[in-house]
XYZ file of C-alpha atoms in Angstrom:
746
model
C -10.608 23.641 -191.640
C -12.135 22.899 -188.280
C -13.489 19.508 -189.334
C -11.482 17.707 -192.006
C -13.055 14.387 -192.988
C -10.750 11.441 -192.368
C -9.989 9.071 -195.218
C -11.334 5.709 -194.187
C -8.726 2.975 -194.313
C -5.710 5.265 -194.281
C -2.781 3.988 -192.255
C -2.195 7.546 -191.075
C -5.795 8.023 -189.954
C -5.041 7.704 -186.266
C -2.252 10.282 -186.466
C -4.597 12.588 -188.400
C -7.163 12.175 -185.655
C -4.659 12.944 -182.911
C -3.548 16.050 -184.755
C -7.183 17.073 -185.175
C -7.726 16.719 -181.435
C -4.730 18.941 -180.727
C -5.993 21.546 -183.177
C -9.490 21.510 -181.730
C -8.172 21.950 -178.214
C -6.158 24.988 -179.302
C -9.163 26.707 -180.908
C -11.547 29.021 -179.113
C -15.203 28.025 -179.227
C -17.249 29.422 -182.059
C -18.835 32.543 -180.640
C -22.579 32.306 -180.458
C -24.963 35.127 -181.161
C -25.734 37.324 -178.203
C -28.740 36.030 -176.299
C -31.922 37.550 -177.688
C -33.511 40.372 -175.713
C -37.010 40.194 -174.302
C -38.462 42.313 -177.081
C -36.905 39.943 -179.647
C -38.907 36.959 -178.465
C -40.982 35.730 -181.436
C -39.664 38.591 -183.583
C -39.549 36.152 -186.527
C -43.118 34.938 -185.987
C -46.194 36.251 -187.805
C -48.177 36.466 -184.595
C -51.867 37.089 -184.131
C -50.958 40.558 -182.929
C -49.071 41.180 -186.162
C -52.061 40.090 -188.254
C -54.413 42.395 -186.329
C -52.072 45.348 -186.901
C -51.802 44.776 -190.666
C -55.321 43.974 -191.856
C -58.671 45.793 -191.558
C -60.667 45.035 -188.421
C -63.490 43.449 -190.394
C -61.039 41.173 -192.208
C -59.371 40.182 -188.953
C -62.731 39.433 -187.343
C -63.795 37.309 -190.307
C -60.465 35.466 -190.231
C -60.716 34.650 -186.506
C -64.319 33.497 -186.848
C -63.428 31.176 -189.726
C -60.513 29.674 -187.777
C -62.615 29.148 -184.653
C -65.361 27.422 -186.635
C -62.932 25.551 -188.958
C -64.641 27.084 -191.991
C -63.159 27.819 -195.410
C -61.751 31.337 -195.614
C -63.510 33.749 -197.926
C -61.164 34.227 -200.937
C -60.977 37.982 -200.333
C -60.074 37.460 -196.663
C -57.433 34.894 -197.650
C -55.901 37.313 -200.167
C -55.684 40.105 -197.597
C -54.091 37.837 -194.989
C -51.648 36.439 -197.569
C -50.602 39.918 -198.709
C -50.046 41.037 -195.122
C -48.002 37.895 -194.419
C -45.920 38.424 -197.564
C -45.271 42.103 -196.796
C -44.186 41.239 -193.261
C -41.858 38.497 -194.514
C -40.331 40.606 -197.316
C -39.639 43.414 -194.840
C -37.512 40.906 -192.943
C -35.558 39.812 -195.970
C -37.609 36.809 -197.106
C -37.430 35.943 -200.793
C -39.249 32.594 -200.684
C -42.054 30.841 -198.847
C -42.608 27.168 -198.104
C -45.463 25.000 -196.933
C -43.774 23.269 -194.003
C -45.279 19.896 -193.060
C -44.551 16.749 -191.091
C -44.821 13.493 -193.075
C -45.091 10.261 -191.120
C -41.643 9.033 -190.009
C -39.791 11.869 -191.765
C -38.800 14.843 -189.634
C -40.220 17.658 -191.783
C -40.615 18.504 -195.448
C -40.489 21.775 -197.393
C -40.471 23.053 -200.977
C -39.355 26.681 -201.387
C -41.134 28.965 -203.851
C -40.244 32.575 -204.653
C -42.496 35.590 -204.079
C -42.084 36.250 -207.781
C -44.585 37.019 -210.519
C -43.555 38.289 -214.013
C -45.402 41.367 -215.302
C -45.455 42.213 -219.008
C -42.914 41.489 -221.725
C -40.108 43.712 -220.473
C -38.859 41.342 -217.740
C -40.447 43.242 -214.880
C -41.392 41.207 -211.811
C -43.220 41.898 -208.579
C -43.534 40.246 -205.195
C -46.881 38.503 -205.021
C -48.486 35.987 -202.701
C -52.145 35.094 -203.050
C -54.681 33.594 -200.718
C -54.771 30.468 -202.846
C -50.993 30.069 -202.512
C -51.297 30.530 -198.759
C -54.102 28.035 -198.254
C -53.019 25.219 -200.575
C -49.864 23.624 -201.950
C -49.351 20.461 -203.964
C -46.547 17.947 -203.255
C -46.647 14.370 -204.518
C -48.542 12.108 -202.126
C -46.835 8.928 -203.348
C -43.328 10.280 -202.709
C -43.744 10.302 -198.931
C -44.539 7.387 -196.588
C -48.184 6.537 -197.191
C -48.585 2.902 -196.143
C -49.770 1.778 -199.551
C -52.623 4.277 -199.795
C -51.063 6.081 -202.776
C -49.230 4.621 -205.764
C -47.160 6.535 -208.290
C -50.123 6.455 -210.648
C -52.196 8.234 -207.979
C -49.688 10.754 -206.737
C -51.625 13.960 -206.134
C -51.459 15.358 -202.597
C -52.129 18.675 -200.886
C -50.676 20.794 -198.143
C -53.157 23.108 -196.475
C -52.471 25.974 -194.098
C -52.829 25.341 -190.360
C -53.829 28.794 -189.021
C -53.625 27.550 -185.412
C -49.832 27.521 -185.719
C -48.309 30.865 -186.808
C -46.017 31.283 -189.784
C -42.389 32.096 -189.058
C -39.169 33.130 -190.781
C -35.906 31.223 -190.791
C -32.770 33.022 -191.834
C -30.414 31.427 -194.350
C -26.946 32.355 -195.546
C -28.223 34.420 -198.479
C -31.735 35.331 -197.438
C -34.734 34.355 -195.374
C -37.649 32.008 -196.011
C -41.223 32.238 -194.788
C -42.332 28.942 -193.225
C -46.067 28.242 -193.238
C -47.105 25.300 -191.010
C -49.466 23.056 -192.953
C -51.295 19.753 -192.902
C -50.634 17.150 -195.595
C -53.256 14.893 -197.152
C -53.853 12.790 -200.258
C -56.177 13.639 -203.139
C -58.789 11.485 -201.406
C -58.438 13.444 -198.161
C -56.538 10.829 -196.147
C -54.117 12.316 -193.628
C -50.515 11.565 -194.620
C -48.897 13.571 -191.846
C -48.598 13.870 -188.083
C -50.256 17.293 -187.723
C -53.732 16.462 -189.069
C -54.619 13.655 -186.612
C -53.070 15.700 -183.797
C -55.464 18.577 -184.476
C -58.358 16.129 -184.742
C -57.410 14.537 -181.409
C -57.373 17.927 -179.670
C -60.934 18.555 -180.885
C -62.003 15.065 -179.811
C -60.615 15.488 -176.309
C -62.048 18.983 -175.982
C -65.544 17.793 -176.859
C -65.477 15.043 -174.240
C -63.789 17.177 -171.569
C -66.326 20.004 -171.971
C -69.139 17.475 -171.738
C -67.758 16.134 -168.454
C -67.234 19.643 -167.081
C -70.876 20.423 -167.827
C -71.922 17.368 -165.832
C -69.705 18.598 -162.979
C -71.389 22.000 -162.972
C -69.034 24.071 -165.165
C -71.208 26.202 -167.467
C -68.475 28.543 -168.712
C -65.780 26.424 -170.386
C -66.159 26.191 -174.157
C -62.896 24.538 -175.098
C -60.185 22.388 -173.503
C -56.665 22.243 -174.896
C -53.921 19.781 -174.127
C -50.601 21.264 -173.097
C -47.155 19.824 -173.586
C -43.595 20.448 -172.525
C -41.177 18.163 -174.387
C -37.773 17.742 -172.743
C -35.308 17.052 -175.566
C -32.249 14.890 -174.844
C -29.382 14.513 -177.321
C -25.704 13.643 -177.669
C -23.044 15.936 -179.120
C -19.829 14.639 -180.727
C -16.977 16.219 -182.623
C -17.930 16.389 -186.284
C -14.583 15.089 -187.544
C -15.037 11.916 -185.504
C -18.669 11.697 -186.625
C -17.590 11.854 -190.281
C -15.134 8.989 -189.695
C -17.873 6.693 -188.395
C -20.017 5.258 -191.238
C -22.430 3.833 -188.679
C -23.138 7.276 -187.228
C -23.434 8.778 -190.700
C -25.900 6.228 -192.031
C -27.585 4.719 -188.974
C -27.414 7.500 -186.398
C -25.935 5.129 -183.819
C -22.692 3.263 -183.277
C -23.009 -0.326 -184.446
C -19.626 -1.099 -182.879
C -17.781 0.297 -179.888
C -16.043 -1.198 -176.898
C -16.741 0.207 -173.478
C -14.274 3.021 -172.696
C -12.162 3.048 -169.512
C -14.560 5.645 -168.112
C -18.209 6.031 -168.954
C -20.865 7.350 -166.566
C -19.771 5.205 -163.605
C -18.479 8.150 -161.552
C -21.772 10.022 -162.047
C -19.799 13.201 -162.610
C -21.483 14.407 -165.788
C -25.063 15.115 -164.714
C -25.517 18.874 -164.157
C -21.755 19.384 -164.454
C -20.272 22.384 -166.263
C -21.226 22.285 -169.933
C -18.113 22.072 -172.170
C -17.318 25.455 -173.738
C -17.846 24.337 -177.349
C -21.160 22.704 -176.513
C -22.229 25.682 -174.410
C -21.637 28.040 -177.336
C -23.581 25.708 -179.622
C -26.583 25.476 -177.275
C -26.579 29.234 -176.748
C -26.891 29.802 -180.483
C -29.713 27.252 -180.694
C -31.490 29.054 -177.858
C -31.038 32.414 -179.563
C -32.615 31.139 -182.783
C -35.427 29.395 -180.908
C -36.117 32.583 -178.956
C -36.640 34.537 -182.182
C -39.033 31.829 -183.382
C -41.141 32.083 -180.250
C -40.028 28.741 -178.825
C -39.992 29.182 -175.027
C -36.977 27.044 -174.229
C -35.895 27.596 -170.659
C -33.592 24.881 -169.266
C -30.268 23.469 -170.491
C -27.936 21.079 -168.710
C -25.623 18.102 -169.016
C -27.383 14.763 -168.840
C -26.169 11.613 -167.100
C -24.047 10.131 -169.888
C -20.867 11.845 -171.086
C -21.593 13.822 -174.239
C -25.334 13.899 -173.447
C -27.361 17.060 -172.874
C -30.931 18.277 -172.483
C -32.974 21.337 -173.391
C -36.470 21.847 -171.987
C -39.179 24.381 -172.873
C -42.044 26.020 -171.031
C -45.473 24.433 -171.570
C -47.495 25.308 -174.660
C -50.613 24.042 -176.379
C -49.710 20.618 -177.737
C -50.035 21.463 -181.460
C -47.660 24.414 -181.033
C -45.326 22.375 -178.831
C -45.150 19.708 -181.532
C -44.192 22.242 -184.209
C -41.665 23.875 -181.931
C -40.014 20.587 -181.024
C -39.572 19.736 -184.712
C -37.980 23.164 -185.263
C -35.743 22.579 -182.254
C -34.486 19.246 -183.595
C -33.767 20.811 -186.994
C -31.842 23.676 -185.418
C -29.873 21.326 -183.160
C -28.629 19.394 -186.185
C -28.030 22.452 -188.338
C -26.285 24.711 -185.817
C -24.099 21.907 -184.474
C -22.365 21.820 -187.876
C -21.364 25.483 -187.548
C -19.572 24.644 -184.324
C -17.676 21.649 -185.669
C -20.068 19.304 -183.868
C -22.705 16.718 -184.734
C -25.954 16.364 -182.786
C -27.198 12.781 -182.357
C -30.931 12.407 -181.736
C -30.991 8.604 -181.860
C -32.434 6.912 -178.773
C -29.309 4.798 -178.174
C -26.283 6.055 -180.116
C -23.833 4.449 -177.673
C -23.850 1.150 -175.793
C -23.070 0.958 -172.066
C -24.313 4.491 -171.302
C -27.754 6.050 -171.027
C -29.925 6.525 -174.061
C -31.912 9.645 -174.936
C -35.615 10.186 -174.450
C -38.053 13.014 -174.898
C -40.120 13.296 -171.757
C -43.599 14.513 -172.694
C -45.081 16.556 -169.848
C -48.789 16.501 -170.680
C -51.835 18.123 -169.149
C -55.246 19.633 -169.992
C -56.225 23.293 -169.734
C -59.562 25.097 -170.122
C -59.995 28.263 -172.176
C -60.075 30.201 -168.895
C -56.640 28.866 -167.913
C -57.662 26.191 -165.415
C -55.304 23.203 -165.352
C -57.577 20.191 -164.988
C -54.735 18.149 -163.473
C -53.938 20.682 -160.746
C -54.809 19.009 -157.404
C -55.145 22.448 -155.747
C -54.495 23.144 -152.080
C -57.111 20.579 -151.041
C -57.314 17.646 -153.498
C -60.034 15.959 -151.429
C -62.390 18.810 -152.242
C -61.350 19.056 -155.896
C -63.925 16.860 -157.637
C -62.835 17.971 -161.116
C -59.270 16.798 -160.505
C -60.508 13.512 -159.038
C -62.688 12.790 -162.075
C -60.035 13.538 -164.673
C -57.491 11.535 -162.662
C -59.863 8.547 -162.755
C -60.228 8.986 -166.518
C -56.476 8.842 -167.005
C -56.185 5.684 -164.912
C -58.855 4.164 -167.160
C -57.130 5.397 -170.342
C -53.661 4.039 -169.573
C -54.968 0.706 -168.318
C -57.541 0.125 -171.064
C -55.297 1.300 -173.888
C -51.857 0.293 -172.614
C -51.184 -1.551 -175.865
C -51.857 1.561 -177.959
C -49.831 3.799 -175.668
C -46.919 1.362 -175.988
C -47.361 1.265 -179.773
C -47.078 5.050 -179.893
C -43.447 4.890 -178.736
C -42.461 1.734 -180.665
C -39.384 2.487 -182.776
C -36.212 0.522 -183.558
C -34.220 3.056 -181.550
C -36.401 2.709 -178.479
C -35.896 -1.073 -178.545
C -32.300 -0.471 -177.469
C -33.288 1.970 -174.719
C -36.448 0.968 -172.865
C -36.034 -0.760 -169.529
C -32.569 0.409 -168.575
C -30.374 3.399 -167.771
C -33.154 5.722 -166.581
C -35.430 4.756 -169.467
C -38.745 3.300 -168.277
C -39.705 -0.290 -169.075
C -42.003 -1.397 -171.888
C -44.689 -2.215 -169.305
C -47.124 0.697 -169.130
C -47.906 1.775 -165.557
C -48.738 4.965 -163.653
C -46.802 6.461 -160.764
C -48.840 8.802 -158.538
C -46.631 9.481 -155.544
C -47.570 9.050 -151.899
C -49.817 12.113 -151.652
C -52.042 11.419 -154.676
C -51.982 7.691 -153.931
C -53.378 8.588 -150.514
C -56.111 10.576 -152.244
C -56.965 7.565 -154.401
C -57.152 5.314 -151.333
C -59.401 7.863 -149.623
C -61.759 7.980 -152.623
C -61.872 4.189 -152.741
C -62.932 3.964 -149.085
C -65.553 6.755 -149.067
C -69.224 6.186 -148.393
C -71.090 7.622 -151.397
C -74.024 8.458 -149.141
C -71.883 10.793 -146.995
C -71.310 14.086 -148.801
C -69.278 17.117 -147.893
C -65.553 17.629 -147.659
C -63.646 20.331 -145.868
C -62.635 23.124 -148.231
C -59.858 24.364 -145.988
C -56.459 24.635 -147.659
C -54.029 21.824 -147.070
C -51.527 23.016 -144.459
C -49.927 19.657 -143.864
C -46.650 20.446 -142.026
C -45.036 17.345 -143.568
C -44.896 19.203 -146.900
C -42.340 21.585 -145.410
C -38.679 20.578 -145.592
C -36.319 21.646 -142.811
C -32.576 21.405 -143.422
C -31.606 21.707 -139.786
C -30.057 24.640 -137.977
C -28.721 26.854 -140.724
C -29.457 30.046 -142.585
C -31.730 28.083 -144.910
C -35.398 28.663 -144.162
C -37.879 25.781 -144.440
C -39.401 25.453 -147.885
C -42.369 23.637 -149.361
C -41.750 20.405 -151.234
C -43.838 19.005 -154.089
C -46.727 16.705 -153.398
C -45.063 13.894 -155.333
C -41.593 12.455 -155.539
C -40.128 11.517 -158.928
C -39.863 7.973 -160.252
C -37.492 7.719 -163.203
C -38.441 4.084 -163.766
C -42.095 4.880 -164.432
C -43.249 5.382 -168.019
C -46.206 7.564 -166.985
C -45.666 9.533 -163.795
C -47.704 12.251 -162.106
C -45.414 15.195 -161.409
C -47.421 17.811 -159.544
C -49.984 19.087 -162.062
C -49.245 17.006 -165.161
C -48.265 13.533 -166.275
C -44.785 12.891 -167.625
C -44.768 10.301 -170.412
C -41.107 9.334 -170.059
C -41.005 6.521 -172.609
C -41.077 8.709 -175.742
C -37.935 8.366 -177.873
C -35.646 11.340 -178.484
C -35.997 11.222 -182.282
C -39.785 10.881 -182.313
C -42.308 13.442 -183.444
C -44.185 14.253 -180.245
C -47.305 15.010 -182.270
C -47.739 11.280 -182.876
C -47.560 10.286 -179.207
C -49.794 13.168 -178.106
C -52.378 12.181 -180.729
C -52.619 8.731 -179.171
C -52.667 10.127 -175.644
C -55.365 12.679 -176.469
C -57.496 10.002 -178.130
C -57.357 7.407 -175.372
C -58.072 10.043 -172.712
C -60.972 11.409 -174.779
C -62.407 7.903 -174.974
C -62.032 7.379 -171.239
C -63.694 10.720 -170.474
C -66.601 9.657 -172.692
C -66.906 6.343 -170.848
C -66.768 8.181 -167.510
C -69.399 10.717 -168.603
C -71.712 8.005 -169.920
C -71.608 6.206 -166.588
C -71.919 9.441 -164.608
C -75.071 10.426 -166.507
C -76.685 7.089 -165.704
C -75.574 7.255 -162.069
C -76.895 10.804 -161.580
C -80.335 9.608 -162.612
C -80.395 7.015 -159.826
C -78.433 8.799 -157.074
C -79.692 11.399 -154.564
C -76.953 13.967 -155.227
C -74.331 14.876 -157.827
C -71.523 14.395 -155.322
C -72.727 10.900 -154.462
C -72.844 10.047 -158.162
C -69.301 11.366 -158.657
C -68.014 9.355 -155.694
C -69.670 6.198 -157.019
C -68.253 6.539 -160.530
C -64.773 7.467 -159.285
C -64.772 4.413 -157.036
C -65.830 2.199 -159.917
C -63.031 3.498 -162.163
C -60.369 3.272 -159.457
C -61.290 -0.270 -158.402
C -61.452 -1.415 -162.022
C -58.111 0.084 -163.019
C -55.902 0.398 -159.927
C -53.742 -2.455 -161.275
C -52.086 0.174 -163.500
C -50.727 2.032 -160.448
C -47.185 1.052 -159.479
C -44.965 3.023 -157.110
C -41.856 0.828 -157.071
C -38.767 0.103 -159.170
C -39.803 -0.464 -162.774
C -36.399 -1.970 -163.591
C -36.740 -4.848 -161.157
C -37.490 -8.420 -162.159
C -40.023 -8.494 -159.348
C -42.081 -5.870 -161.202
C -41.993 -7.915 -164.412
C -43.444 -10.857 -162.513
C -45.941 -8.697 -160.644
C -47.087 -6.979 -163.859
C -47.705 -10.394 -165.415
C -49.840 -11.377 -162.420
C -51.835 -8.174 -162.852
C -52.358 -8.935 -166.532
C -50.443 -5.888 -167.769
C -48.930 -6.307 -171.255
C -45.147 -6.400 -171.575
C -44.501 -5.665 -175.267
C -40.734 -5.707 -175.276
C -39.974 -4.951 -178.924
C -41.280 -2.840 -181.773
C -42.719 -5.409 -184.188
C -44.988 -6.871 -181.519
C -45.837 -3.496 -179.998
C -46.900 -2.039 -183.341
C -49.686 -4.611 -183.580
C -51.618 -2.234 -181.366
C -52.364 -0.145 -184.450
C -53.806 -3.152 -186.274
C -56.087 -4.246 -183.418
C -59.749 -3.823 -184.316
C -60.594 -2.187 -180.994
C -58.007 0.530 -181.652
C -59.023 1.022 -185.274
C -62.592 1.479 -184.028
C -61.364 3.831 -181.280
C -59.670 6.229 -183.699
C -62.653 6.155 -186.037
C -65.196 6.755 -183.264
C -63.474 9.975 -182.239
C -62.785 11.181 -185.771
C -59.009 11.069 -185.337
C -58.112 8.465 -187.986
C -60.273 6.475 -190.358
C -59.506 2.728 -190.660
C -57.425 3.245 -193.799
C -55.342 5.962 -192.145
C -54.713 3.792 -189.083
C -53.618 0.780 -191.126
C -51.461 3.024 -193.311
C -49.573 4.088 -190.208
C -49.174 0.495 -189.093
C -47.637 -0.365 -192.475
C -45.436 2.750 -192.471
C -44.054 1.981 -189.014
C -43.299 -1.619 -189.996
C -41.682 -0.472 -193.227
C -39.577 2.000 -191.252
C -38.474 -0.823 -188.960
C -37.488 -3.000 -191.927
C -35.582 -0.199 -193.640
C -33.801 0.775 -190.430
C -32.548 -2.752 -189.725
C -31.630 -3.234 -193.392
C -29.510 -0.064 -193.455
C -27.801 -1.004 -190.204
C -27.043 -4.529 -191.427
C -25.528 -3.251 -194.669
C -23.402 -0.771 -192.757
C -22.184 -3.601 -190.516
C -21.061 -5.798 -193.410
C -19.461 -2.856 -195.203
C -17.511 -1.547 -192.212
C -16.367 -5.017 -191.194
C -15.023 -5.681 -194.697
C -13.467 -2.286 -195.395
C -12.311 -1.140 -191.956
C -12.214 -3.798 -189.293
C -10.877 -6.912 -191.044
C -8.029 -4.956 -192.750
C -7.076 -3.393 -189.398
C -6.971 -6.805 -187.693
C -4.935 -8.347 -190.516
C -2.384 -5.551 -190.347
C -2.193 -5.835 -186.589
C -1.871 -9.622 -186.764
C 0.998 -9.297 -189.200
C 2.801 -6.849 -186.917
C 2.335 -9.182 -183.955
C 3.464 -12.190 -185.994
C 6.540 -10.320 -187.256
C 7.432 -9.308 -183.708
C 7.042 -12.888 -182.477
C 9.205 -14.147 -185.331
C 11.941 -11.651 -184.434
C 11.920 -12.724 -180.810
C 11.828 -16.442 -181.629
C 14.749 -16.048 -184.027
C 16.808 -15.269 -180.947
C 15.109 -17.238 -178.162
C 13.609 -20.138 -180.099
C 10.031 -21.040 -180.833
C 7.613 -21.418 -177.922
C 4.007 -22.307 -178.792
C 2.889 -21.550 -175.237
C 4.422 -18.080 -175.065
C 2.030 -15.243 -174.087
C 2.717 -13.598 -177.451
C 1.544 -16.656 -179.410
C -1.478 -17.066 -177.114
C -2.429 -13.451 -177.859
C -1.954 -13.933 -181.604
C -4.080 -17.102 -181.552
C -6.817 -15.253 -179.669
C -6.846 -12.433 -182.253
C -6.812 -14.874 -185.150
C -9.566 -16.949 -183.576
C -11.770 -13.876 -183.174
C -10.916 -12.812 -186.711
C -12.025 -16.172 -188.073
C -15.278 -15.900 -186.117
C -15.798 -12.384 -187.472
C -15.225 -13.358 -191.096
C -17.623 -16.279 -190.772
C -20.277 -14.205 -188.965
C -20.032 -11.412 -191.519
C -20.375 -13.880 -194.381
C -23.474 -15.330 -192.733
C -25.016 -11.868 -192.385
C -24.240 -11.024 -196.024
C -25.695 -14.327 -197.196
C -28.819 -13.746 -195.138
C -29.323 -10.298 -196.621
C -28.752 -11.579 -200.155
C -31.233 -14.415 -199.684
C -34.021 -12.276 -198.264
C -37.323 -13.677 -199.571
C -40.307 -11.671 -200.775
C -43.068 -11.147 -198.244
C -46.718 -10.387 -198.930
C -47.076 -8.432 -195.663
C -44.911 -5.824 -193.953
C -45.416 -7.655 -190.670
C -43.838 -10.851 -192.000
C -40.923 -8.901 -193.431
C -40.370 -7.065 -190.140
C -40.470 -10.339 -188.199
C -37.898 -11.827 -190.574
C -35.578 -8.835 -190.107
C -36.001 -9.097 -186.350
C -35.427 -12.861 -186.149
C -32.870 -13.444 -188.909
C -30.888 -10.228 -189.284
C -30.747 -8.505 -185.902
C -29.245 -11.499 -184.019
C -26.465 -11.805 -186.609
C -25.716 -8.097 -186.287
C -25.591 -8.416 -182.511
C -23.228 -11.408 -182.745
C -20.863 -9.461 -185.005
C -20.831 -6.547 -182.594
C -19.796 -8.791 -179.703
C -16.818 -10.057 -181.723
C -15.768 -6.617 -182.955
C -16.043 -5.058 -179.502
C -13.863 -7.874 -178.146
C -11.235 -7.202 -180.821
C -11.110 -3.414 -180.462
C -9.002 -3.392 -177.239
C -6.622 -5.997 -178.740
C -5.749 -4.076 -181.913
C -3.077 -1.393 -182.104
C -4.716 2.008 -181.665
C -3.083 3.493 -184.749
C -4.639 0.834 -186.965
C -8.181 1.016 -185.564
C -9.660 3.505 -188.032
C -13.006 4.033 -186.281
C -12.940 6.758 -183.599
C -13.456 5.079 -180.248
C -15.945 5.842 -177.506
C -13.218 7.508 -175.478
C -12.855 10.020 -178.319
C -16.514 10.371 -179.239
C -18.014 10.822 -175.785
C -15.650 13.362 -174.307
C -15.722 16.700 -176.147
C -12.397 18.518 -176.220
């Protein structure tokens, strides 16, 4: 009753919508669950602690050793772990289990199976879950995006348990399900998911980082993990309005929509009070995430009306990736319970900000040392200096691949405007770290020794004048919202990631390019040590070489400015403005070789992803174009014709009394509407004809280029006409909910 679906095309639709708004405003928000208590955090997670409490010590020890060494579990050990997992899940009401995995360009996938095994001929059954069922599942490999690596005649695929990410339970209406995070591969062993290359990239980076730490004198560290905190932005709209917009239903974004009288111009939405209905919705999401061990901490309104953000505490990147996928699923699912719809598209509305997913990335040793922590005295912190140099090298050398990692049709509408960074990859360091870089560049390698005293620079203290507020310490760096890759204290914030993306994909690329740069740094450092009097002199020499070779990637200014576009071109930095061109980074031989060298992706897996991303682009534009032609024919043209008739009838009534006047304002208005209508009909026919005459292409790239060059411009032209007509047509007849209704939750 809260969200009746409007009948498209009904003449009473607008009145229905107004009545719905009145009803919604009179309802109290759906009450969320009470916030989870501290002891309920991760209560629905089969944690390592839970395993240790439920299995024999010898079994637990064997399990941990196998996981650490990436060895096949002994069948007996697997059976014991599986039984313990099943017992724990059944105690919490679970009736089914699923191998939960992340196919490429699909959010997640799952097939539920019951803990059910028949016994005998008298219809007796028992709960059973074996080690084999835990370790391996079997979905079709040709039924998911595979980039041409699997045909229907070669469909076998496998899911295999990822023990580095704990199993968890999700409650349903009539029972609970045990979710087992898994990897997904083909019968030939090719990775068909996001998780597998992510795990490989973590190992690749760890190997190179440990090697460099050894060269720097660290004899203790055995493993380095990457950490991630993914800030999730999203829009929330009333579900009844969402259901009345075919473009939102099928494309995830509005393909039409005139600018409302008020958007984000007054800057009154950011950090403002969260609307009660949305607040209740987010609270319930947080409660469910808390039980699943997802450490979400922050929530607030974003800059655009109807836009919000949730941000977690840092975790290891493979866990953070899983948790972000769970978060997106819960946002969509729980929004429905509150009469809302959650939009994760990068640009669901024109003329206001789009949504990103800022990836706060760093590296951490197994002893807890953050390798990107400058410490109190960065000039004495040689480890930080070396890893900083490696990142400068990585982003500069592999800017094309980093850009390819965030290339999606949705991001094409977002990058370079409204607090979204530009497509030009650059690094922002902030004045303090930039000063450190300049100091390193100017050092004499022959002069060793740096003061180890803590930095007590008084300029880092902020004084707010004579008041009760005591001075407080500010961060070393400012923030630059126009930078795609900004240093923010002890991590880098990759701000260009799209809100709907799987962060595992972008982190895989980031881990790989940094691993490669660390290897290059270590190779040079080894050679330099052999010919240099001291280790410190060798470190200074190599750092200087890396900084001088790659300081073009550092930019501290306004990334939105035209001056930066020109300056970036002078520096030779790539400016890959749209997805089809940017995706070529995956097909470049140097990048195919890069992934293969570090064991992250073999050449076939890399090219499969290139084809999948192009195919996704083609399908996305094709769906949007078909929605455009359909909505124009069934909603917009009929509304304009009805409105034109009403205007014409009114003019005729007036002219029957006053006489005909071709120059009257009423006739001028009618001619304007009819002129736009004629343009719209012609433009829509051209788009339909183009779609119907689409040729066959031997390559996905050619097909994507055709969609970009032939279809997208025609869609854009239609939108301009429709958005010009919307303010001219009687509100009652315009059947699509407008921005003024969608963006402002009642």
